[in-house]
Short mmCIF file of C-alpha atoms in Angstrom, two decimals:
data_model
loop_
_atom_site.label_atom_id
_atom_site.label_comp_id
_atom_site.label_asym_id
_atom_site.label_seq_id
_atom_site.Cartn_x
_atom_site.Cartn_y
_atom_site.Cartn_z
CA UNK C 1 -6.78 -23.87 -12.24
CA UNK C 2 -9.01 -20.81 -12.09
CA UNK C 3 -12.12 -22.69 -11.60
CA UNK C 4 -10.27 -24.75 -8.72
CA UNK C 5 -9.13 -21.99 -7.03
CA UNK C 6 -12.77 -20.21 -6.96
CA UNK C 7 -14.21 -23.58 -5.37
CA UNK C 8 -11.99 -23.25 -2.45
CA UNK C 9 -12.99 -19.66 -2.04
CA UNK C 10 -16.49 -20.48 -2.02
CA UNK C 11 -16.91 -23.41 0.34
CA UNK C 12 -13.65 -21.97 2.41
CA UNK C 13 -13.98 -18.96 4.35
CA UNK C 14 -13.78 -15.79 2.18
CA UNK C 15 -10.40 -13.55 1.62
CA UNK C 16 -11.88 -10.20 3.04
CA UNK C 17 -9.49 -8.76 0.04
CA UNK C 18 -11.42 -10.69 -2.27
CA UNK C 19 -14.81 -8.93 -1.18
CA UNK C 20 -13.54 -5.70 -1.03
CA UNK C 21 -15.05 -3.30 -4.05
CA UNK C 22 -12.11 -2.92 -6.02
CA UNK C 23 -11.23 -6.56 -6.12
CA UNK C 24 -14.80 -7.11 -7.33
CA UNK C 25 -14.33 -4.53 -10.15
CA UNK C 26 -10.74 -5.79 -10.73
CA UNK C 27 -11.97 -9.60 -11.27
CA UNK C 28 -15.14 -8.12 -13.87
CA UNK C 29 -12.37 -6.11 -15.84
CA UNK C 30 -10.32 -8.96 -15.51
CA UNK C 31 -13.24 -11.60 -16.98
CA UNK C 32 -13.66 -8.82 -19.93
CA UNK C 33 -9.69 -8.62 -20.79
CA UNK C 34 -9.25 -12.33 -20.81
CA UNK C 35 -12.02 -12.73 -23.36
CA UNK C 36 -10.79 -9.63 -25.62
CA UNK C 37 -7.83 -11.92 -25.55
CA UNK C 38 -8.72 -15.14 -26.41
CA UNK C 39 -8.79 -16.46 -30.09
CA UNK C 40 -10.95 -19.15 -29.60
CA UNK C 41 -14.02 -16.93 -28.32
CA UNK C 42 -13.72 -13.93 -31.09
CA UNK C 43 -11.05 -11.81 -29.30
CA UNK C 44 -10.06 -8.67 -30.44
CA UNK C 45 -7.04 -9.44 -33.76
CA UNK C 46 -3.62 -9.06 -32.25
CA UNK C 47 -1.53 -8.58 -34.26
CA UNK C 48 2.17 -7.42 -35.38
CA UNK C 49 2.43 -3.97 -37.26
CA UNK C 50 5.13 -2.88 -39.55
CA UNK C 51 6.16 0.28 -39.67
CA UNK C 52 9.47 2.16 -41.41
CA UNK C 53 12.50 -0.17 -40.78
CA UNK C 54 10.77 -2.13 -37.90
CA UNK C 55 7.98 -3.77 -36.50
CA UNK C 56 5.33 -3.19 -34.07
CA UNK C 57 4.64 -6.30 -31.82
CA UNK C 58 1.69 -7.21 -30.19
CA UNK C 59 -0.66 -4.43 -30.71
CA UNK C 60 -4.31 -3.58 -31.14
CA UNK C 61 -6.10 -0.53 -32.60
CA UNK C 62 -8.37 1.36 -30.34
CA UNK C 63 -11.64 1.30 -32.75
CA UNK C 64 -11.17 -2.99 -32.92
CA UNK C 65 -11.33 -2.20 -28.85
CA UNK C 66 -14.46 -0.16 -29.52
CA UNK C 67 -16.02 -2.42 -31.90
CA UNK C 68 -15.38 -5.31 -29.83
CA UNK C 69 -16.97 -4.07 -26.62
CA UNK C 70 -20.34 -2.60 -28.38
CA UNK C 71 -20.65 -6.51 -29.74
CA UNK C 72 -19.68 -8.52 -26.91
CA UNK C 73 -21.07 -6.25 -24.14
CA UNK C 74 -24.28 -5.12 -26.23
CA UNK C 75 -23.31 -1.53 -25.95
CA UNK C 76 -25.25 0.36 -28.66
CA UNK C 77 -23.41 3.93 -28.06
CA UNK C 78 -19.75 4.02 -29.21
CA UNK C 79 -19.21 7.01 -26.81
CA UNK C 80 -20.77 4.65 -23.92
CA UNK C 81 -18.24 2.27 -25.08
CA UNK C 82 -15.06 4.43 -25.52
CA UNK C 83 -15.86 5.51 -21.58
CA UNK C 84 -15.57 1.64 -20.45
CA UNK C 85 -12.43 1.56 -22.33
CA UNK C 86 -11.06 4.09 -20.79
CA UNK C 87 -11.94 3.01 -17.60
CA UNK C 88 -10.17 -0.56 -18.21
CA UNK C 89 -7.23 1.36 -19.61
CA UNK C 90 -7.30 3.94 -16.33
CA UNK C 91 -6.23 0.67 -14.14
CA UNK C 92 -3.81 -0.40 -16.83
CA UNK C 93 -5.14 -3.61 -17.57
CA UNK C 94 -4.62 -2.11 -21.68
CA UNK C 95 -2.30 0.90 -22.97
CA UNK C 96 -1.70 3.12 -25.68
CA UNK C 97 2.24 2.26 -26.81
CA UNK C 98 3.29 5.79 -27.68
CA UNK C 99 1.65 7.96 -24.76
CA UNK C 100 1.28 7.64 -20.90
CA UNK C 101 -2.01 8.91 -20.80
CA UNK C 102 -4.05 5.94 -20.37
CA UNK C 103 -7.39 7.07 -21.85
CA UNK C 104 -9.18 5.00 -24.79
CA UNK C 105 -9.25 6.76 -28.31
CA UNK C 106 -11.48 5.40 -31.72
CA UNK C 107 -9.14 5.37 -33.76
CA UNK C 108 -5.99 3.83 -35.66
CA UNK C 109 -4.08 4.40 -32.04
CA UNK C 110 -2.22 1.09 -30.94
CA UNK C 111 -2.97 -0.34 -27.34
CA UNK C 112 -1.33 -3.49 -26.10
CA UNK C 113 -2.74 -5.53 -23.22
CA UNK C 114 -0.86 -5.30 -19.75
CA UNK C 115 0.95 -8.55 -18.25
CA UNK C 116 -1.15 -10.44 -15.90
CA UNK C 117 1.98 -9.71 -13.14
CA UNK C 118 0.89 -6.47 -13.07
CA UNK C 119 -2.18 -6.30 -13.28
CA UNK C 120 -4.12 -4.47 -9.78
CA UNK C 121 -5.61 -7.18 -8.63
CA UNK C 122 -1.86 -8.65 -7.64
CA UNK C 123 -2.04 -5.47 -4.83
CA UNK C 124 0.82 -3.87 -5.86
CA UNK C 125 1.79 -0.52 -3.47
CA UNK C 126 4.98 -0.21 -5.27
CA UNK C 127 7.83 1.81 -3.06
CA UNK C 128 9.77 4.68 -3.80
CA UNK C 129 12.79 2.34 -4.23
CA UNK C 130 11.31 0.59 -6.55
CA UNK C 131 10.19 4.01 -8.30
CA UNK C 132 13.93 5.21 -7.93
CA UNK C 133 15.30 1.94 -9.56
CA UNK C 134 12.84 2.15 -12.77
CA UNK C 135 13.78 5.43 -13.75
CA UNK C 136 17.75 4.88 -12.89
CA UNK C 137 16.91 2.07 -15.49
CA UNK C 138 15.86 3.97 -18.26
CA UNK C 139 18.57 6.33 -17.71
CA UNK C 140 21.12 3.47 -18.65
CA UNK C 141 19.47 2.52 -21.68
CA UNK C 142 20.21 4.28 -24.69
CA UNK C 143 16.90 4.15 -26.71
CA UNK C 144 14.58 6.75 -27.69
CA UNK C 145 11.84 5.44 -27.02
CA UNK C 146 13.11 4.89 -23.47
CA UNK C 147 13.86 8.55 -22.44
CA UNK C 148 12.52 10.28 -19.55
CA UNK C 149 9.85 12.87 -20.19
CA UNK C 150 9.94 15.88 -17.99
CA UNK C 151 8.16 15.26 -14.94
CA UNK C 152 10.20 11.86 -15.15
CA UNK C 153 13.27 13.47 -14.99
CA UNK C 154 12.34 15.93 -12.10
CA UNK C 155 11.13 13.27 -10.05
CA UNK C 156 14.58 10.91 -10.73
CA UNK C 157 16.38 14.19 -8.98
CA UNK C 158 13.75 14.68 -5.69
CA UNK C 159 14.16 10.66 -5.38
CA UNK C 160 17.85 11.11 -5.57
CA UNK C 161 18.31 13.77 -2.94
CA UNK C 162 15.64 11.94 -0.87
CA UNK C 163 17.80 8.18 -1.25
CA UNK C 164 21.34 10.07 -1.26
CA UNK C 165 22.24 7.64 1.83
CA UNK C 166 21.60 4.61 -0.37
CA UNK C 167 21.69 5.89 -3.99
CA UNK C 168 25.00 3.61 -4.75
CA UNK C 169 22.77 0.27 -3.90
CA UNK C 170 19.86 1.63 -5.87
CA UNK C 171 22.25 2.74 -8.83
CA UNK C 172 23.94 -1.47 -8.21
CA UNK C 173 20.05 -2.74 -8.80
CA UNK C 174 19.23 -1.27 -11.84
CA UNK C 175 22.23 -2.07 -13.32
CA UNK C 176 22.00 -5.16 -12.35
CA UNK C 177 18.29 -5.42 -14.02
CA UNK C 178 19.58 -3.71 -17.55
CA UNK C 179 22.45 -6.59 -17.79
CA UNK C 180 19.60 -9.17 -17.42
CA UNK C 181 17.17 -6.86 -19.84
CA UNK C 182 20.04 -7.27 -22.43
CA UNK C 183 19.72 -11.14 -22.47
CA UNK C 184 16.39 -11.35 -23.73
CA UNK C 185 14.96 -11.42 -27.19
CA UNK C 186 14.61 -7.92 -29.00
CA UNK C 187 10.98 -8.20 -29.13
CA UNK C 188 10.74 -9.60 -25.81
CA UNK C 189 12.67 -6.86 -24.57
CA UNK C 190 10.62 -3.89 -25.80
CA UNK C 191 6.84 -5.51 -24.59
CA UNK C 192 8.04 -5.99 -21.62
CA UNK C 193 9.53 -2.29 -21.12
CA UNK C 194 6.24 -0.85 -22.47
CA UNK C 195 4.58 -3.11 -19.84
CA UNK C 196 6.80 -1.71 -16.76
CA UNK C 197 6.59 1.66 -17.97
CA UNK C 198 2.16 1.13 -18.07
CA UNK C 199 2.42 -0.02 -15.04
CA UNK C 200 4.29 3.06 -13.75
CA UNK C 201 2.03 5.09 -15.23
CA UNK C 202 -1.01 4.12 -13.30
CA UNK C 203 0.80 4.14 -9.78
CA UNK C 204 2.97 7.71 -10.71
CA UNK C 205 0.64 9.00 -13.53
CA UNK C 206 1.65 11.69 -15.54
CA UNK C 207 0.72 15.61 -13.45
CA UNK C 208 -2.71 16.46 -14.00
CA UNK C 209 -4.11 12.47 -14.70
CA UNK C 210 -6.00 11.35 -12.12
CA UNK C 211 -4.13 8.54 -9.57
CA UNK C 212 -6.56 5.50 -10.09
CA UNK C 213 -4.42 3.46 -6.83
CA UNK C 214 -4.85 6.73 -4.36
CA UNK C 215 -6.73 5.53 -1.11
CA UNK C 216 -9.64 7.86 0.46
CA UNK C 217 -7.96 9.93 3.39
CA UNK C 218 -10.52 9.27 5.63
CA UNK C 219 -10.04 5.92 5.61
CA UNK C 220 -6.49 6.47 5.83
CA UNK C 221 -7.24 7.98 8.89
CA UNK C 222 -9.66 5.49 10.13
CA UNK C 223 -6.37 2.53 9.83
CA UNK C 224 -5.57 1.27 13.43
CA UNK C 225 -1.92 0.84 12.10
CA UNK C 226 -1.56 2.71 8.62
CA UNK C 227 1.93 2.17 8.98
CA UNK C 228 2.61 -1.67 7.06
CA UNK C 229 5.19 -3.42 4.68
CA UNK C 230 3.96 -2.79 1.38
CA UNK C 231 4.26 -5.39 -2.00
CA UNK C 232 7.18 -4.55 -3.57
CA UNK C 233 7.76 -4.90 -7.46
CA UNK C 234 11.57 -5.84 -7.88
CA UNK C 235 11.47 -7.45 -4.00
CA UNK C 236 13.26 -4.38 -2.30
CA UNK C 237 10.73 -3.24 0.87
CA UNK C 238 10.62 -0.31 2.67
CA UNK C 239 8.27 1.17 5.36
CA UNK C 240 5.29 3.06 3.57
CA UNK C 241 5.27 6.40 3.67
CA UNK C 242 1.73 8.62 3.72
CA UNK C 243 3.65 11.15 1.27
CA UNK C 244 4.13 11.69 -2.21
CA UNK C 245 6.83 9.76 -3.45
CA UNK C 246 8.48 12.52 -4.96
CA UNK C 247 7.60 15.07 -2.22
CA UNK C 248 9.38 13.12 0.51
CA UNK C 249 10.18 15.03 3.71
CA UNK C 250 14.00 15.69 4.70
CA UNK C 251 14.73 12.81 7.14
CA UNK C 252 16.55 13.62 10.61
CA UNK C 253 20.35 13.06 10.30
CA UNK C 254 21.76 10.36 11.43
CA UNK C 255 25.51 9.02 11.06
CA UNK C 256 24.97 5.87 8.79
CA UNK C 257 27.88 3.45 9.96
CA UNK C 258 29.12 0.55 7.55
CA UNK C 259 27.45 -1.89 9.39
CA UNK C 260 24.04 -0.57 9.18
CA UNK C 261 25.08 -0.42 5.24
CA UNK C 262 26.57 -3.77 5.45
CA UNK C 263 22.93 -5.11 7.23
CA UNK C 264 20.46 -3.03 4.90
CA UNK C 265 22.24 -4.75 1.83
CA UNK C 266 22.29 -8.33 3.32
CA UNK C 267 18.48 -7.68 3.63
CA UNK C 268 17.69 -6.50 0.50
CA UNK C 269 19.39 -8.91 -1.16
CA UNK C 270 17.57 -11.60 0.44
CA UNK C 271 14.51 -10.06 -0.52
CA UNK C 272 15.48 -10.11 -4.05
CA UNK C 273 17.06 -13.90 -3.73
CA UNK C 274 13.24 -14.90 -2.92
CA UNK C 275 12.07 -13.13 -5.61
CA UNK C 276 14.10 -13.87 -7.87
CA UNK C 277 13.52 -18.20 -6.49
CA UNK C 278 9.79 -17.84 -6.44
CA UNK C 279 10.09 -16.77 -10.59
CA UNK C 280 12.98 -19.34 -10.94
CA UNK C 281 10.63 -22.24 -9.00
CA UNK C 282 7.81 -21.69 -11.72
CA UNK C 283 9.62 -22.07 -14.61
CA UNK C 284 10.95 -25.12 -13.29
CA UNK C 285 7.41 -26.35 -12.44
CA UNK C 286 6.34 -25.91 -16.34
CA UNK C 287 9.82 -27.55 -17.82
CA UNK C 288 9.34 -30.75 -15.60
CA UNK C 289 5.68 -30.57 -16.39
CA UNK C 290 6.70 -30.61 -20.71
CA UNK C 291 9.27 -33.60 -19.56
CA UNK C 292 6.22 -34.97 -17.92
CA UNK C 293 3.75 -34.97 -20.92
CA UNK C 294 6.67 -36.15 -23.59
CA UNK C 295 5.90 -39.55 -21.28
CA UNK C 296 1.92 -39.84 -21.09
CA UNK C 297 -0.35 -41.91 -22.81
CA UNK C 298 -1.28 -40.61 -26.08
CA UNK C 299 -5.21 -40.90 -25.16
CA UNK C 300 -4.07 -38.27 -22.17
CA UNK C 301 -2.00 -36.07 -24.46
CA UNK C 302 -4.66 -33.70 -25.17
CA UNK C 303 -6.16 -32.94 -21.92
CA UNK C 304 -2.39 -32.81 -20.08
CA UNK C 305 -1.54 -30.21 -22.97
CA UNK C 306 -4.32 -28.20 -22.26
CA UNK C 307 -3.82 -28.01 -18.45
CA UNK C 308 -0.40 -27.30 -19.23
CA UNK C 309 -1.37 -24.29 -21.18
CA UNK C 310 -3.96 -23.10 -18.51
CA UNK C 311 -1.57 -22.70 -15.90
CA UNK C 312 1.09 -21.32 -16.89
CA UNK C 313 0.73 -19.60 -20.73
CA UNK C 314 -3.53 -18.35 -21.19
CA UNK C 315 -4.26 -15.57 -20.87
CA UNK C 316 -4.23 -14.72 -17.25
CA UNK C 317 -2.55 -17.84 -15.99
CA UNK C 318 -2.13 -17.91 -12.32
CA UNK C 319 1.60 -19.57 -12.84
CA UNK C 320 2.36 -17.17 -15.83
CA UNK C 321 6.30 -17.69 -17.56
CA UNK C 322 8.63 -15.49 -19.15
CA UNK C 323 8.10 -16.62 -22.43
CA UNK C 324 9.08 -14.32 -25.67
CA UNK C 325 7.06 -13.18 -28.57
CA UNK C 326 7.83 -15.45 -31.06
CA UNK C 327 7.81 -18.74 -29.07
CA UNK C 328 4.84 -17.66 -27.58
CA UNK C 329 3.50 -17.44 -30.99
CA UNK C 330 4.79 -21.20 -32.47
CA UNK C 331 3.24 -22.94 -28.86
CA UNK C 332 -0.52 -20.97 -29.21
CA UNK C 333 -0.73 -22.67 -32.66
CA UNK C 334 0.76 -26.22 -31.50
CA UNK C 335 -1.57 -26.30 -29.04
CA UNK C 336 -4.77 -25.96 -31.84
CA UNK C 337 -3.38 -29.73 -32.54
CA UNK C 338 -1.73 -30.77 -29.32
CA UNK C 339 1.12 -33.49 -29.02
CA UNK C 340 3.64 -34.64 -26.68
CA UNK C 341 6.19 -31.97 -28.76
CA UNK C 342 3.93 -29.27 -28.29
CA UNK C 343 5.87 -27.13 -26.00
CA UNK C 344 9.16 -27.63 -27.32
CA UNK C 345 10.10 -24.25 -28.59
CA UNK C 346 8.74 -22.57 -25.26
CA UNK C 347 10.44 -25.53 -22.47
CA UNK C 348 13.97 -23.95 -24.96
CA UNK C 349 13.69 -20.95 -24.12
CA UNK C 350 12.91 -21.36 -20.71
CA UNK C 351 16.10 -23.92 -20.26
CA UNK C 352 17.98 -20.92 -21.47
CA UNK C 353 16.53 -18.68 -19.21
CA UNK C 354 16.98 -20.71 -16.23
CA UNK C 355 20.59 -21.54 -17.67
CA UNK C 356 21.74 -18.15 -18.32
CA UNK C 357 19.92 -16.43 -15.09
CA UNK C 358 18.17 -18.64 -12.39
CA UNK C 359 21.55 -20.78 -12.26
CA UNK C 360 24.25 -17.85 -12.29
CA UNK C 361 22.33 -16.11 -9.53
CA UNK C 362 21.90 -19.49 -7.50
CA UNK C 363 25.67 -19.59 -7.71
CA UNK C 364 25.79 -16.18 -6.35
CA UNK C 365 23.21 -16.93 -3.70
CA UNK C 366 23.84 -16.72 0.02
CA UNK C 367 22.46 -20.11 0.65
CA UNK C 368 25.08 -21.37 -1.95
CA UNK C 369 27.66 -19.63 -0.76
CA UNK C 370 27.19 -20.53 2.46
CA UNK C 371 26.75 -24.07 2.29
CA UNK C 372 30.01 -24.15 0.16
CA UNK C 373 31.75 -22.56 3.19
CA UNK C 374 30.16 -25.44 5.61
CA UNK C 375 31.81 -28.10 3.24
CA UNK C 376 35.14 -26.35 3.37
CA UNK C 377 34.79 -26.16 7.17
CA UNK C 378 33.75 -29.61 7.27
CA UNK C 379 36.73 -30.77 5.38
CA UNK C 380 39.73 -28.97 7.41
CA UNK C 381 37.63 -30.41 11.06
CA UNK C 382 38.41 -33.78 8.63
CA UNK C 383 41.39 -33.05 8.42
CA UNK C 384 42.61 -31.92 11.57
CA UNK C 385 41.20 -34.83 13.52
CA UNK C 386 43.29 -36.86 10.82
CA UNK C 387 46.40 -35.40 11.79
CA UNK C 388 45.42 -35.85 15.50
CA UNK C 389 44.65 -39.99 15.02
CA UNK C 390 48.18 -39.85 13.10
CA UNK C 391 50.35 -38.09 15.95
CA UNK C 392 48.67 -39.96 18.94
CA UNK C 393 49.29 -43.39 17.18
#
């Protein structure tokens, strides 16, 4: 999939984002964290850590990091090699689990590797709603590991006096994330929070880090139209704003009527339908594609399984799925010796997921709802014209 995708870049005419600096450097990092990653090649030993009354999933040490880069990368100094690291872990491509200063240490410190969704390269310019919604998040969950640090907590209050108009929709979101977050495995459920909170940690870094995502203000000031629609991570958008997000000017008053409320809602929501479709149409893709391979040939078993695993479970896979820990773990080592059952425990879990979420919320979706309320119009027309026939005859 990868290499098919650079072929059309090369003889098509080239993504101007694709040339620009930082997508070169993002795509090198990117070359070097897929390899770390990869069994098959010598990657660095992940691997699950237990500690008093529970486990550690999916973690490396920063000195196998180290050690890894001075023999794959022939770097002789280990300080030249700790700077690299720290480099790859200043764009969050790799994290230490227990801090949210992303620096590289040599020692017994555990990193784990950031989630190909959010990885820079994806362009994410994450909003302030989207900012506001994390933290309300963690607020709701009672964990310690979850709790806001200080600066976290100050910034959850500017947001809130800057979003007081719209706090009750932001306040509906998050819950409505944390009743999903509770459906997922255990183990699932606390990579995947690490991951988020890595990722906010490179685009609001903790005071006194340096912002890795900041843009030069010249060029700023160069932009024809600096004002643009920015990628949003849970598919709410706003209009960017040049400003700190939690230094956010007072806005001029204006009365908010209920159908401006009643509009911004209907939009959002939308927003997050496609979202929410676009995940939902990818998982679907890899369950019909296991269906698929249950009916090849057995002399094409082998090479379907392996495309199967390219696209949507390597490392880096352009079509990545929600898949947890320990299913994860059982399909890696059923693909070593590949059959048409391969991908059984992983097209599960998926079913469930697409059972338990992508279904409900298609119920709940406008599209749904609105095409039920066609039918029901079409039937009482039926009706009516029924009666009609009846009376004149």
């Amino acid at each position: 999939m990868a290499q098919g995708s650079g072929e059309q870049r090369a003889v098509g005419i080239a993504d101007p984002e694709e040339s620009s600096p930082n997508m070169i450097v993002y795509r090198k990092i990117e070359d070097i964290v897929t390899k770390m990653q990869d069994d098959k090649t010598g990657g660095v030993p992940i691997r699950t850590v237990k500690s008093f009354l529970s486990k550690i999933p999916s973690v490396v040490t920063g000195t196998d990091i180290v050690q890894w880069l001075m023999k794959n990368l022939s770097i002789e100094d280990p300080v030249e090699a700790i700077h690299l690291g720290s480099l790859i872990a200043a764009q969050g491509y790799i994290f230490p689990i227990s801090d949210h200063v992303l620096t590289m240490k040599d020692d017994g410190t555990f990193y784990r590797f950031q989630a190909p969704y959010f990885w820079p390269s994806n362009c994410w310019e994450p909003e302030n709603t989207d900012y506001a919604i994390y933290l309300c998040k963690r607020t709701m969950q009672n964990k310690a590991r979850l709790e806001l640090a200080d600066y976290e907590a100050e910034n959850l209050a500017r947001l809130q006096r800057a979003f007081a108009r719209k706090w009750e929709f932001i306040f509906m979101q998050a819950e409505a994330q944390v009743k999903i977050d509770r459906k997922k495995d255990k183990t699932e459920r606390k990579i995947l929070d690490s991951q988020e909170r890595a990722f906010w940690d490179v685009h609001r870094p903790v005071p006194g880090c340096v912002n890795t995502t900041e843009m030069d203000i010249r060029k700023c000031r160069r932009l024809k139209n600096p004002q643009k629609v920015k990628k949003s991570v849970y598919g709410v958008t706003e209009e960017s704003q040049s400003q700190s997000p939690v230094h956010i000017p007072a806005q001029p008053i204006r009365k908010t009527t209920k159908e401006d409320i009643r509009k911004q809602i209907t939009f959002l929501n939308a927003q997050i339908d496609r979202h929410c479709l676009k995940m939902s149409k990818v998982a679907e893709r890899f369950w019909l594609a296991v269906q698929d391979l249950k009916k090849q040939p057995l002399q094409d078993v082998a090479k379907r399984v392996e495309e199967i695993w390219q696209e949507f479970l390597a490392p880096g896979a352009q079509s990545a799925i929600n898949l947890d820990s320990h299913s994860y773990e059982i399909t890696s080592q059923n693909v070593k010796d590949g059959g048409r059952y391969t991908f059984e425990d992983a097209q599960e879990h998926i079913y469930k997921l697409m059972k338990s979420d992508s279904y409900a919320r298609f119920l709940r979706s406008n599209a749904y709802q609105d095409l039920l309320l066609a039918k029901k119009k079409g039937k009482s027309l039926a009706g009516k014209r029924l009666t009609g026939l009846m009376q004149s005859s």
